[in-house]
mmCIF file of C-alpha atoms in Angstrom:
data_model
loop_
_atom_site.group_PDB
_atom_site.id
_atom_site.type_symbol
_atom_site.label_atom_id
_atom_site.label_comp_id
_atom_site.label_asym_id
_atom_site.label_seq_id
_atom_site.Cartn_x
_atom_site.Cartn_y
_atom_site.Cartn_z
ATOM 1 C CA MET A 1 -22.326 8.048 11.239
ATOM 2 C CA GLU A 2 -20.315 11.205 10.692
ATOM 3 C CA ARG A 3 -16.610 10.662 10.060
ATOM 4 C CA LYS A 4 -13.845 13.230 9.835
ATOM 5 C CA ILE A 5 -10.064 13.360 9.547
ATOM 6 C CA VAL A 6 -8.310 14.633 12.678
ATOM 7 C CA LYS A 7 -4.661 15.155 13.601
ATOM 8 C CA THR A 8 -3.099 13.250 16.509
ATOM 9 C CA ALA A 9 -0.379 14.392 18.900
ATOM 10 C CA ASP A 10 2.541 13.101 16.805
ATOM 11 C CA GLY A 11 1.290 14.960 13.719
ATOM 12 C CA SER A 12 -0.182 11.907 12.012
ATOM 13 C CA THR A 13 -3.850 11.842 11.083
ATOM 14 C CA THR A 14 -6.638 9.407 11.835
ATOM 15 C CA ILE A 15 -10.350 9.003 11.224
ATOM 16 C CA GLN A 16 -12.753 10.033 13.952
ATOM 17 C CA ILE A 17 -16.308 8.725 14.242
ATOM 18 C CA THR A 18 -17.901 11.739 15.842
ATOM 19 C CA ASP A 19 -21.102 10.009 17.017
ATOM 20 C CA TRP A 20 -18.991 7.672 19.143
ATOM 21 C CA ASN A 21 -16.176 10.107 19.955
ATOM 22 C CA GLU A 22 -13.936 7.240 18.859
ATOM 23 C CA GLN A 23 -10.896 7.252 16.575
ATOM 24 C CA TYR A 24 -9.186 4.623 14.451
ATOM 25 C CA HIS A 25 -5.950 5.368 16.339
ATOM 26 C CA SER A 26 -4.816 6.974 19.574
ATOM 27 C CA MET A 27 -5.126 10.749 19.739
ATOM 28 C CA HIS A 28 -1.784 10.671 21.599
ATOM 29 C CA GLY A 29 -0.152 9.680 18.301
ATOM 30 C CA ALA A 30 -1.351 7.255 15.620
ATOM 31 C CA VAL A 31 2.105 6.320 14.348
ATOM 32 C CA GLN A 32 3.658 6.165 17.818
ATOM 33 C CA GLU A 33 0.912 3.852 19.031
ATOM 34 C CA ALA A 34 1.214 1.514 16.037
ATOM 35 C CA ARG A 35 4.990 1.276 16.305
ATOM 36 C CA HIS A 36 4.921 0.566 20.042
ATOM 37 C CA VAL A 37 1.980 -1.835 20.289
ATOM 38 C CA PHE A 38 2.146 -3.742 17.034
ATOM 39 C CA LEU A 39 5.791 -3.539 15.935
ATOM 40 C CA LYS A 40 7.839 -3.406 19.143
ATOM 41 C CA MET A 41 5.629 -5.446 21.469
ATOM 42 C CA GLY A 42 4.063 -7.589 18.742
ATOM 43 C CA PHE A 43 6.123 -8.159 15.603
ATOM 44 C CA ASP A 44 9.589 -7.981 17.137
ATOM 45 C CA HIS A 45 8.570 -10.247 20.007
ATOM 46 C CA ALA A 46 6.850 -12.834 17.789
ATOM 47 C CA PHE A 47 9.725 -12.871 15.293
ATOM 48 C CA ALA A 48 12.306 -13.465 18.022
ATOM 49 C CA LYS A 49 10.083 -15.963 19.877
ATOM 50 C CA ALA A 50 9.696 -18.022 16.691
ATOM 51 C CA GLY A 51 13.473 -18.122 16.207
ATOM 52 C CA GLN A 52 13.596 -15.600 13.359
ATOM 53 C CA PRO A 53 11.642 -17.761 10.880
ATOM 54 C CA ASP A 54 11.745 -17.438 7.098
ATOM 55 C CA GLU A 55 8.014 -16.671 7.056
ATOM 56 C CA LEU A 56 5.621 -15.013 9.490
ATOM 57 C CA ARG A 57 1.845 -15.061 9.141
ATOM 58 C CA ILE A 58 0.025 -12.017 10.539
ATOM 59 C CA LEU A 59 -3.708 -11.431 11.001
ATOM 60 C CA GLU A 60 -4.871 -7.880 11.627
ATOM 61 C CA ILE A 61 -8.247 -7.429 13.278
ATOM 62 C CA GLY A 62 -9.294 -4.032 11.970
ATOM 63 C CA PHE A 63 -7.334 -3.302 8.764
ATOM 64 C CA GLY A 64 -8.777 0.222 8.771
ATOM 65 C CA THR A 65 -6.479 2.805 7.206
ATOM 66 C CA GLY A 66 -3.694 0.320 6.479
ATOM 67 C CA LEU A 67 -1.259 2.081 8.817
ATOM 68 C CA ASN A 68 -0.252 -1.058 10.697
ATOM 69 C CA ALA A 69 0.279 -2.956 7.460
ATOM 70 C CA LEU A 70 2.406 -0.164 5.977
ATOM 71 C CA LEU A 71 4.595 0.164 9.063
ATOM 72 C CA THR A 72 5.005 -3.617 9.238
ATOM 73 C CA LEU A 73 6.073 -3.809 5.595
ATOM 74 C CA ILE A 74 8.682 -1.081 6.074
ATOM 75 C CA HIS A 75 9.884 -2.449 9.403
ATOM 76 C CA ALA A 76 10.370 -5.969 8.047
ATOM 77 C CA GLU A 77 12.383 -4.950 5.003
ATOM 78 C CA LYS A 78 15.619 -5.116 6.974
ATOM 79 C CA LEU A 79 14.876 -8.679 8.063
ATOM 80 C CA PRO A 80 15.147 -11.910 6.089
ATOM 81 C CA VAL A 81 11.486 -12.794 6.505
ATOM 82 C CA LYS A 82 8.539 -13.187 4.155
ATOM 83 C CA LEU A 83 5.220 -11.906 5.473
ATOM 84 C CA LYS A 84 1.782 -13.328 4.775
ATOM 85 C CA TYR A 85 -0.463 -10.526 6.025
ATOM 86 C CA GLU A 86 -4.252 -10.788 6.228
ATOM 87 C CA GLY A 87 -6.354 -7.806 7.223
ATOM 88 C CA VAL A 88 -9.983 -8.196 8.289
ATOM 89 C CA GLU A 89 -12.217 -5.159 7.944
ATOM 90 C CA ALA A 90 -16.017 -4.996 8.084
ATOM 91 C CA PHE A 91 -16.303 -1.411 6.801
ATOM 92 C CA PRO A 92 -13.502 -0.464 4.373
ATOM 93 C CA VAL A 93 -12.182 3.089 4.463
ATOM 94 C CA SER A 94 -13.208 5.186 1.475
ATOM 95 C CA THR A 95 -10.808 6.404 -1.209
ATOM 96 C CA GLU A 96 -11.558 10.016 -0.302
ATOM 97 C CA GLU A 97 -10.641 9.407 3.318
ATOM 98 C CA LEU A 98 -7.415 7.673 2.359
ATOM 99 C CA LYS A 99 -6.341 10.670 0.274
ATOM 100 C CA GLN A 100 -6.526 12.880 3.369
ATOM 101 C CA LEU A 101 -4.265 10.737 5.553
ATOM 102 C CA ASN A 102 -0.681 11.929 5.978
ATOM 103 C CA TYR A 103 1.175 8.816 7.134
ATOM 104 C CA LEU A 104 3.820 8.870 4.437
ATOM 105 C CA GLU A 105 4.671 12.489 5.178
ATOM 106 C CA THR A 106 4.726 11.886 8.936
ATOM 107 C CA ILE A 107 7.124 8.940 8.757
ATOM 108 C CA GLU A 108 9.119 10.505 5.891
ATOM 109 C CA ALA A 109 8.439 7.598 3.565
ATOM 110 C CA GLU A 110 7.173 9.218 0.368
ATOM 111 C CA SER A 111 9.048 6.578 -1.613
ATOM 112 C CA TYR A 112 6.383 4.106 -0.453
ATOM 113 C CA ARG A 113 3.526 6.014 -2.067
ATOM 114 C CA GLU A 114 2.932 3.422 -4.798
ATOM 115 C CA THR A 115 3.255 0.618 -2.259
ATOM 116 C CA PHE A 116 0.692 2.152 0.077
ATOM 117 C CA ASP A 117 -1.663 2.842 -2.826
ATOM 118 C CA ALA A 118 -1.300 -0.753 -3.979
ATOM 119 C CA MET A 119 -2.345 -2.004 -0.557
ATOM 120 C CA HIS A 120 -5.650 -0.194 -0.902
ATOM 121 C CA GLN A 121 -6.198 -0.734 -4.623
ATOM 122 C CA THR A 122 -5.773 -4.501 -4.670
ATOM 123 C CA LEU A 123 -8.936 -6.574 -4.782
ATOM 124 C CA TRP A 124 -10.462 -7.885 -1.593
ATOM 125 C CA GLU A 125 -10.510 -11.624 -0.837
ATOM 126 C CA GLU A 126 -7.418 -12.255 -3.001
ATOM 127 C CA GLU A 127 -3.771 -12.549 -2.027
ATOM 128 C CA HIS A 128 -1.484 -10.047 -3.736
ATOM 129 C CA ALA A 129 2.299 -9.644 -3.722
ATOM 130 C CA ILE A 130 2.658 -6.005 -2.692
ATOM 131 C CA THR A 131 6.422 -6.589 -2.685
ATOM 132 C CA SER A 132 8.422 -9.786 -3.061
ATOM 133 C CA GLN A 133 8.571 -9.932 0.729
ATOM 134 C CA PHE A 134 5.057 -8.792 1.672
ATOM 135 C CA HIS A 135 1.928 -10.612 0.515
ATOM 136 C CA LEU A 136 -1.421 -9.085 1.463
ATOM 137 C CA LYS A 137 -4.946 -10.452 1.551
ATOM 138 C CA LYS A 138 -7.744 -8.121 2.634
ATOM 139 C CA ARG A 139 -10.900 -9.761 3.926
ATOM 140 C CA GLU A 140 -14.181 -7.846 4.115
ATOM 141 C CA GLN A 141 -16.056 -9.515 6.953
ATOM 142 C CA THR A 142 -17.171 -8.990 10.507
ATOM 143 C CA PHE A 143 -14.914 -10.291 13.252
ATOM 144 C CA GLU A 144 -17.685 -12.587 14.471
ATOM 145 C CA THR A 145 -17.527 -14.576 11.199
ATOM 146 C CA ILE A 146 -13.809 -15.443 11.389
ATOM 147 C CA THR A 147 -13.255 -19.214 11.295
ATOM 148 C CA ASP A 148 -9.461 -19.499 10.837
ATOM 149 C CA ILE A 149 -7.875 -22.506 12.536
ATOM 150 C CA SER A 150 -4.152 -22.715 13.428
ATOM 151 C CA LYS A 151 -3.208 -20.390 10.597
ATOM 152 C CA HIS A 152 -1.396 -17.326 11.996
ATOM 153 C CA ASP A 153 1.704 -16.627 14.065
ATOM 154 C CA LEU A 154 0.755 -13.127 15.190
ATOM 155 C CA ILE A 155 -2.494 -11.205 15.604
ATOM 156 C CA TYR A 156 -2.738 -7.424 15.707
ATOM 157 C CA PHE A 157 -5.996 -6.931 17.618
ATOM 158 C CA ASP A 158 -6.926 -3.361 16.706
ATOM 159 C CA ALA A 159 -10.708 -3.278 17.029
ATOM 160 C CA PHE A 160 -12.607 -0.209 18.221
ATOM 161 C CA GLY A 161 -12.584 0.136 21.997
ATOM 162 C CA ALA A 162 -14.777 -1.780 24.401
ATOM 163 C CA ARG A 163 -16.599 1.443 25.323
ATOM 164 C CA VAL A 164 -18.302 1.518 21.915
ATOM 165 C CA GLN A 165 -18.119 -2.131 20.792
ATOM 166 C CA PRO A 166 -17.939 -4.267 23.953
ATOM 167 C CA GLU A 167 -18.965 -7.417 22.075
ATOM 168 C CA LEU A 168 -15.591 -7.436 20.286
ATOM 169 C CA TRP A 169 -13.730 -7.775 23.582
ATOM 170 C CA GLU A 170 -15.494 -10.788 25.061
ATOM 171 C CA GLU A 171 -14.787 -14.510 25.235
ATOM 172 C CA PRO A 172 -16.407 -15.572 21.916
ATOM 173 C CA ILE A 173 -14.138 -13.279 19.895
ATOM 174 C CA PHE A 174 -11.009 -14.228 21.825
ATOM 175 C CA GLN A 175 -11.856 -17.902 21.371
ATOM 176 C CA LYS A 176 -11.778 -17.240 17.625
ATOM 177 C CA MET A 177 -8.415 -15.500 18.032
ATOM 178 C CA PHE A 178 -7.028 -18.395 20.074
ATOM 179 C CA ASP A 179 -8.204 -20.893 17.458
ATOM 180 C CA ALA A 180 -6.742 -18.816 14.617
ATOM 181 C CA LEU A 181 -3.206 -18.833 16.052
ATOM 182 C CA ASN A 182 -0.608 -21.523 15.626
ATOM 183 C CA PRO A 183 0.787 -23.016 18.858
ATOM 184 C CA GLY A 184 3.120 -20.423 20.361
ATOM 185 C CA GLY A 185 1.330 -17.654 18.488
ATOM 186 C CA VAL A 186 1.100 -14.121 19.865
ATOM 187 C CA LEU A 187 -1.733 -11.576 20.087
ATOM 188 C CA VAL A 188 -1.128 -7.927 20.947
ATOM 189 C CA THR A 189 -3.570 -5.110 21.588
ATOM 190 C CA TYR A 190 -3.539 -1.566 22.895
ATOM 191 C CA ALA A 191 -6.221 -2.489 25.448
ATOM 192 C CA ALA A 192 -5.436 -3.152 29.105
ATOM 193 C CA LYS A 193 -8.828 -3.525 30.829
ATOM 194 C CA GLY A 194 -9.102 -6.247 33.439
ATOM 195 C CA SER A 195 -12.218 -7.648 31.786
ATOM 196 C CA VAL A 196 -10.325 -8.023 28.498
ATOM 197 C CA ARG A 197 -7.414 -9.770 30.187
ATOM 198 C CA ARG A 198 -9.782 -12.164 31.951
ATOM 199 C CA ALA A 199 -11.639 -12.929 28.718
ATOM 200 C CA MET A 200 -8.334 -13.807 27.057
ATOM 201 C CA GLN A 201 -7.278 -16.010 29.956
ATOM 202 C CA SER A 202 -10.622 -17.796 30.049
ATOM 203 C CA VAL A 203 -10.120 -19.158 26.501
ATOM 204 C CA GLY A 204 -6.584 -20.378 27.186
ATOM 205 C CA PHE A 205 -4.232 -17.458 26.577
ATOM 206 C CA THR A 206 -1.319 -16.675 28.858
ATOM 207 C CA VAL A 207 -1.540 -12.897 29.244
ATOM 208 C CA GLU A 208 0.969 -10.280 30.363
ATOM 209 C CA ARG A 209 0.645 -6.580 30.978
ATOM 210 C CA LEU A 210 3.264 -4.432 29.240
ATOM 211 C CA PRO A 211 4.094 -0.720 29.221
ATOM 212 C CA GLY A 212 1.634 1.033 26.935
ATOM 213 C CA PRO A 213 2.142 3.537 24.119
ATOM 214 C CA PRO A 214 2.088 7.304 24.749
ATOM 215 C CA GLY A 215 -1.028 8.190 26.714
ATOM 216 C CA LYS A 216 -1.633 4.670 28.033
ATOM 217 C CA ARG A 217 -0.027 3.150 31.103
ATOM 218 C CA GLU A 218 -0.392 -0.476 29.983
ATOM 219 C CA MET A 219 -1.278 -2.783 27.087
ATOM 220 C CA LEU A 220 -1.771 -6.548 26.778
ATOM 221 C CA ARG A 221 0.109 -9.346 25.055
ATOM 222 C CA ALA A 222 -1.316 -12.872 24.946
ATOM 223 C CA VAL A 223 0.356 -16.139 23.957
ATOM 224 C CA LYS A 224 -1.180 -19.438 22.853
ATOM 225 C CA ASN A 225 1.016 -21.941 24.643
ATOM 226 C CA SER A 226 -0.887 -25.063 23.603
#
């Protein structure tokens, strides 16, 4: 399928799959969306809920361009926490595409150039210390093949939308997400559809609607209480 780099409303770029009319990030602002959904409503909430632990384990469903991982690394540097970050991606972004993304310029973080490059250059299926505080393992697999059990404290669920990949937003996938979380673990996603919320609830999650990022009225946060 044809892919191209497009600019979003906050000036940051993303990848668009033209056949689907679907983007890796919100056209209302890639960086704004990531900061609101995954950092503010996800990371900050999970970190506080866990009592500001020494270590937090994060699973990202849809590693994609690495934007969420980069922003998480930078955001967590002011906190006394070590991150074990695993990113699952079925179709890794190409080197040529990565060169065209402007995240570091948009967030004024050129000093992280080597760090961001290291995230993408490290070998898949191996854990690497990107910094002393941030350890990354990239996993090339489909979401349907995830078998993690009680391993993560926080999930960034950033799959393509239900309009183009509805199978990723149904009970079997959310059962895998529920199983992958530790008790008390948190899952956040930009999605807010009623069918998604019900699928989460049906596998055991307690789900709440929250204010969404720019361009979206609501988003969802789910907690594994058992």
